[in-house]
Amino acid sequence: FLGSITGRKVADTFGARTNVYVLGLGLSGVGKEQARKVNKELAIRCGGEKMIGSERIGSHAGIVTAIHEQPACLLQIDEMGRLLETMKAPRKSPHLFDCVTVFMQLYSSSSTIWKADAYADSKKVKTIDQPHLCLYGTATPDSFWHSLSTENISEGLIGRLLVFAGRGYTVELQEPDPFEPPEHLVESLRYWRAFQPGGNLGGEHPTPAIVQHSPDARARYLLHVRGINERRRGENNLRAAVWSRSGEKVAKLA
């Protein structure tokens, strides 16, 4: 959610943006829905409800339409394992097969323009300036890992994901409490909603504010990237594909 609300507004000196793809893995009934509810409530309270995109994907064209209408957008998708499994079947679900490609391209195009599918009628071709798609997906561990294919890894989808595994059923049952977000948090989100670098044209062609690294952080980041580049030289292509974007994800999180 934070990655979405700062979308197209900040970048670091390497050009990294805050668009992230996060996947939460948890067993059925552990509370995966709660995070989506909190994000929705925060979006409503800070006036950013339009930033919350659809919760189901009907086709890759639907993803394009969503990001075209709202360039900084958060998609919150449940049952990601089932969706990925369906995306592997071009004959059964041709309308979903290209979703992975769109996800990967949007992820890498956050600092430039991105053009969607070509049509005979050029007026139908959607062009998006600095698309900023954030994804929060959830799934059960088995459904997600079983849905993965070699192509997902070698083509780079897994390298773009931040995957967090839950702790199962070990958490103690808690008494439900009405959710009231702290006012200082809501005020901070309102600030980011109003923050518009680049002047009046910031919404059309954003000029994000550049966030500088401290000297220690820059040195640590470069050390990490060089270490990853050195490591993948001696690994097979699948392992290297997983690590290749590690530095980029570090920059986005920072």
Coordinates of C-alpha atoms in Angstrom, one line a residue:
F1 CA 0.0 0.0 0.0
L2 CA 2.9 2.4 0.8
G3 CA 4.5 1.5 -2.5
S4 CA 1.3 2.5 -4.3
I5 CA 0.7 5.8 -2.5
T6 CA 4.2 6.9 -3.2
G7 CA 4.0 5.7 -6.8
R8 CA 5.3 8.1 -9.5
K9 CA 6.4 10.5 -6.7
V10 CA 9.8 9.3 -5.6
A11 CA 12.9 7.6 -7.0
D12 CA 16.4 6.9 -5.9
T13 CA 19.6 8.0 -7.7
F14 CA 19.6 4.6 -9.6
G15 CA 16.1 5.2 -10.9
A16 CA 14.4 2.6 -8.6
R17 CA 10.7 3.2 -7.9
T18 CA 8.5 1.9 -5.1
N19 CA 6.4 -0.6 -7.2
V20 CA 6.6 -4.0 -5.5
Y21 CA 5.0 -7.3 -6.0
V22 CA 4.3 -9.0 -2.6
L23 CA 2.9 -12.4 -2.1
G24 CA 1.7 -13.7 1.3
L25 CA 1.5 -17.5 1.8
G26 CA -0.6 -18.8 4.6
L27 CA -2.8 -21.8 5.4
S28 CA -6.6 -21.5 5.0
G29 CA -8.1 -19.6 7.8
V30 CA -5.0 -17.9 9.2
G31 CA -6.3 -14.4 8.4
K32 CA -4.9 -13.5 5.0
E33 CA -7.9 -11.2 4.3
Q34 CA -7.1 -8.8 7.2
A35 CA -4.3 -7.0 5.4
R36 CA -6.5 -6.3 2.4
K37 CA -9.2 -4.9 4.7
V38 CA -6.7 -2.6 6.4
N39 CA -5.4 -1.3 3.1
K40 CA -8.9 -0.5 1.9
E41 CA -9.8 1.3 5.1
L42 CA -6.6 3.4 4.9
A43 CA -7.2 4.2 1.3
I44 CA -10.8 5.4 2.0
R45 CA -9.7 7.5 5.0
C46 CA -6.9 9.3 3.1
G47 CA -9.0 9.8 0.0
G48 CA -7.2 7.3 -2.2
E49 CA -9.9 4.7 -2.7
K50 CA -9.4 4.9 -6.5
M51 CA -5.9 3.6 -6.0
I52 CA -7.3 0.2 -4.9
G53 CA -7.8 -1.8 -8.1
S54 CA -9.9 -4.9 -8.9
E55 CA -9.6 -8.0 -6.8
R56 CA -10.1 -10.4 -9.7
I57 CA -8.4 -10.5 -13.0
G58 CA -10.5 -11.3 -16.1
S59 CA -7.8 -10.9 -18.7
H60 CA -4.5 -9.2 -19.4
A61 CA -6.4 -6.4 -21.1
G62 CA -8.2 -5.8 -17.9
I63 CA -4.9 -5.2 -16.1
V64 CA -3.9 -2.7 -18.8
T65 CA -7.2 -0.9 -18.5
A66 CA -6.9 -0.7 -14.7
I67 CA -3.4 0.8 -14.9
H68 CA -4.3 3.1 -17.8
E69 CA -7.1 4.6 -15.7
Q70 CA -5.1 4.7 -12.5
P71 CA -1.4 4.7 -13.2
A72 CA -0.5 4.2 -9.5
C73 CA -2.6 1.2 -8.6
L74 CA -2.7 -1.6 -6.1
L75 CA -4.2 -4.9 -7.1
Q76 CA -5.0 -7.2 -4.1
I77 CA -5.6 -10.7 -5.5
D78 CA -6.5 -13.8 -3.5
E79 CA -6.0 -17.3 -4.7
M80 CA -2.8 -16.4 -6.6
G81 CA -1.8 -20.0 -6.8
R82 CA -5.0 -20.9 -8.7
L83 CA -4.5 -17.8 -11.0
L84 CA -0.9 -18.8 -11.8
E85 CA -2.1 -22.3 -12.6
T86 CA -4.7 -21.0 -15.0
M87 CA -2.2 -18.7 -16.7
K88 CA -0.1 -21.7 -17.7
A89 CA -2.9 -23.1 -20.0
P90 CA -3.0 -21.0 -23.2
R91 CA -5.6 -23.2 -24.8
K92 CA -8.0 -23.3 -21.9
S93 CA -7.6 -19.7 -20.8
P94 CA -6.1 -17.6 -23.6
H95 CA -7.4 -14.4 -22.1
L96 CA -5.3 -15.0 -19.0
F97 CA -2.2 -16.5 -20.6
D98 CA -0.6 -13.1 -21.3
C99 CA -1.1 -11.8 -17.7
V100 CA 2.3 -12.9 -16.6
T101 CA 3.9 -11.0 -19.5
V102 CA 2.0 -7.9 -18.7
F103 CA 2.9 -8.1 -15.0
M104 CA 6.6 -8.5 -15.8
Q105 CA 6.7 -5.7 -18.4
L106 CA 4.8 -3.2 -16.1
Y107 CA 7.2 -4.0 -13.2
S108 CA 10.2 -3.0 -15.4
S109 CA 8.6 0.0 -17.0
S110 CA 7.9 2.1 -13.9
S111 CA 10.4 4.8 -14.9
T112 CA 9.4 5.1 -18.6
I113 CA 6.4 4.9 -21.0
W114 CA 4.8 1.6 -21.7
K115 CA 2.7 0.7 -24.8
A116 CA 0.1 -2.0 -24.7
D117 CA -0.9 -4.4 -27.5
A118 CA -0.7 -3.2 -31.0
Y119 CA -4.0 -3.0 -33.0
A120 CA -4.9 -2.2 -36.6
D121 CA -6.6 0.9 -35.2
S122 CA -3.8 2.8 -33.6
K123 CA -6.2 4.8 -31.5
K124 CA -6.9 1.7 -29.4
V125 CA -3.3 1.3 -28.4
K126 CA -2.9 2.4 -24.8
T127 CA 0.2 4.3 -23.7
I128 CA 1.0 4.7 -20.0
D129 CA 3.6 7.2 -18.7
Q130 CA 5.5 5.6 -15.8
P131 CA 3.0 2.8 -14.9
H132 CA 3.2 2.0 -11.2
L133 CA 1.5 -1.3 -10.5
C134 CA 1.8 -2.8 -7.0
L135 CA 0.5 -6.3 -6.3
Y136 CA -0.4 -7.9 -3.1
G137 CA -1.4 -11.5 -3.7
T138 CA -2.2 -14.3 -1.2
A139 CA -2.3 -18.0 -1.5
T140 CA -1.9 -21.2 0.4
P141 CA 1.7 -22.5 0.2
D142 CA 0.8 -25.7 -1.6
S143 CA -1.3 -24.1 -4.3
F144 CA 1.4 -21.5 -5.0
W145 CA 4.4 -23.8 -5.1
H146 CA 2.6 -26.4 -7.2
S147 CA 1.4 -23.8 -9.7
L148 CA 5.0 -22.6 -10.5
S149 CA 6.5 -23.6 -13.8
T150 CA 10.1 -23.5 -15.0
E151 CA 9.1 -20.6 -17.3
N152 CA 7.9 -18.5 -14.3
I153 CA 11.4 -18.8 -12.9
S154 CA 13.5 -18.5 -16.1
E155 CA 11.5 -15.7 -17.5
G156 CA 11.7 -13.6 -14.3
L157 CA 8.3 -13.6 -12.6
I158 CA 9.6 -15.2 -9.4
G159 CA 12.6 -12.9 -9.4
R160 CA 10.2 -10.0 -9.2
L161 CA 8.1 -11.3 -6.3
L162 CA 8.7 -10.7 -2.6
V163 CA 7.4 -13.9 -1.0
F164 CA 6.5 -14.1 2.7
A165 CA 5.5 -17.4 4.3
G166 CA 3.2 -17.4 7.3
R167 CA 3.7 -19.4 10.5
G168 CA 0.8 -21.7 10.1
Y169 CA -1.7 -22.1 12.9
T170 CA 0.8 -21.2 15.7
V171 CA -0.6 -17.7 16.4
E172 CA -2.9 -17.5 19.4
L173 CA -6.6 -16.6 18.8
Q174 CA -7.1 -12.9 19.5
E175 CA -10.3 -11.2 20.5
P176 CA -11.6 -9.1 17.6
D177 CA -11.2 -5.3 18.0
P178 CA -12.7 -2.5 15.9
F179 CA -10.0 -1.2 13.5
E180 CA -9.2 2.4 14.1
P181 CA -6.0 3.5 12.3
P182 CA -3.9 6.0 14.2
E183 CA -4.6 9.5 13.1
H184 CA -0.9 10.3 12.6
L185 CA -0.8 7.4 10.1
V186 CA -3.8 8.7 8.2
E187 CA -2.3 12.2 8.1
S188 CA 0.9 10.9 6.7
L189 CA -1.0 9.1 3.9
R190 CA -2.9 12.3 3.2
Y191 CA 0.4 14.1 2.8
W192 CA 1.6 11.6 0.3
R193 CA -1.7 11.8 -1.6
A194 CA -1.3 15.5 -1.9
F195 CA 2.4 15.5 -2.6
Q196 CA 2.8 16.3 -6.3
P197 CA 6.4 16.8 -7.6
G198 CA 6.8 18.2 -11.0
G199 CA 4.1 21.0 -10.7
N200 CA 0.8 21.1 -12.5
L201 CA 1.8 18.5 -15.1
G202 CA 2.9 16.0 -12.4
G203 CA -0.1 13.9 -13.0
E204 CA 0.5 13.6 -16.8
H205 CA 4.3 13.3 -16.8
P206 CA 5.6 12.9 -13.3
T207 CA 9.0 14.2 -12.3
P208 CA 9.6 12.2 -9.1
A209 CA 11.6 13.7 -6.2
I210 CA 15.0 12.0 -5.9
V211 CA 15.8 10.4 -2.6
Q212 CA 19.5 10.4 -1.9
H213 CA 21.4 7.5 -0.2
S214 CA 23.5 8.1 2.8
P215 CA 27.2 7.2 2.0
D216 CA 27.0 4.1 4.1
A217 CA 23.7 2.9 2.5
R218 CA 25.1 3.5 -1.0
A219 CA 28.2 1.5 -0.3
R220 CA 26.2 -1.3 1.3
Y221 CA 23.8 -1.4 -1.7
L222 CA 26.6 -1.5 -4.3
L223 CA 28.4 -4.2 -2.2
H224 CA 25.2 -6.3 -2.3
V225 CA 24.6 -5.9 -6.1
R226 CA 28.2 -6.8 -6.9
G227 CA 27.9 -9.8 -4.6
I228 CA 24.8 -11.0 -6.4
N229 CA 26.3 -10.4 -9.8
E230 CA 29.4 -12.4 -8.8
R231 CA 27.3 -15.2 -7.3
R232 CA 25.1 -15.8 -10.4
R233 CA 28.1 -16.2 -12.7
G234 CA 28.7 -19.7 -11.3
E235 CA 25.1 -20.8 -11.0
N236 CA 22.7 -22.4 -13.5
N237 CA 20.2 -20.1 -15.3
L238 CA 17.3 -21.0 -13.0
R239 CA 19.1 -20.1 -9.8
A240 CA 20.6 -17.0 -11.4
A241 CA 17.1 -15.9 -12.5
V242 CA 15.9 -15.9 -8.9
W243 CA 18.8 -13.8 -7.7
S244 CA 19.1 -11.4 -10.7
R245 CA 16.7 -8.8 -9.4
S246 CA 17.6 -9.1 -5.7
G247 CA 19.5 -5.7 -5.8
E248 CA 16.5 -4.1 -7.6
K249 CA 14.1 -5.3 -4.9
V250 CA 16.5 -4.1 -2.2
A251 CA 16.5 -0.6 -3.7
K252 CA 12.7 -0.6 -3.9
L253 CA 12.3 -1.5 -0.3
A254 CA 14.9 1.0 0.8

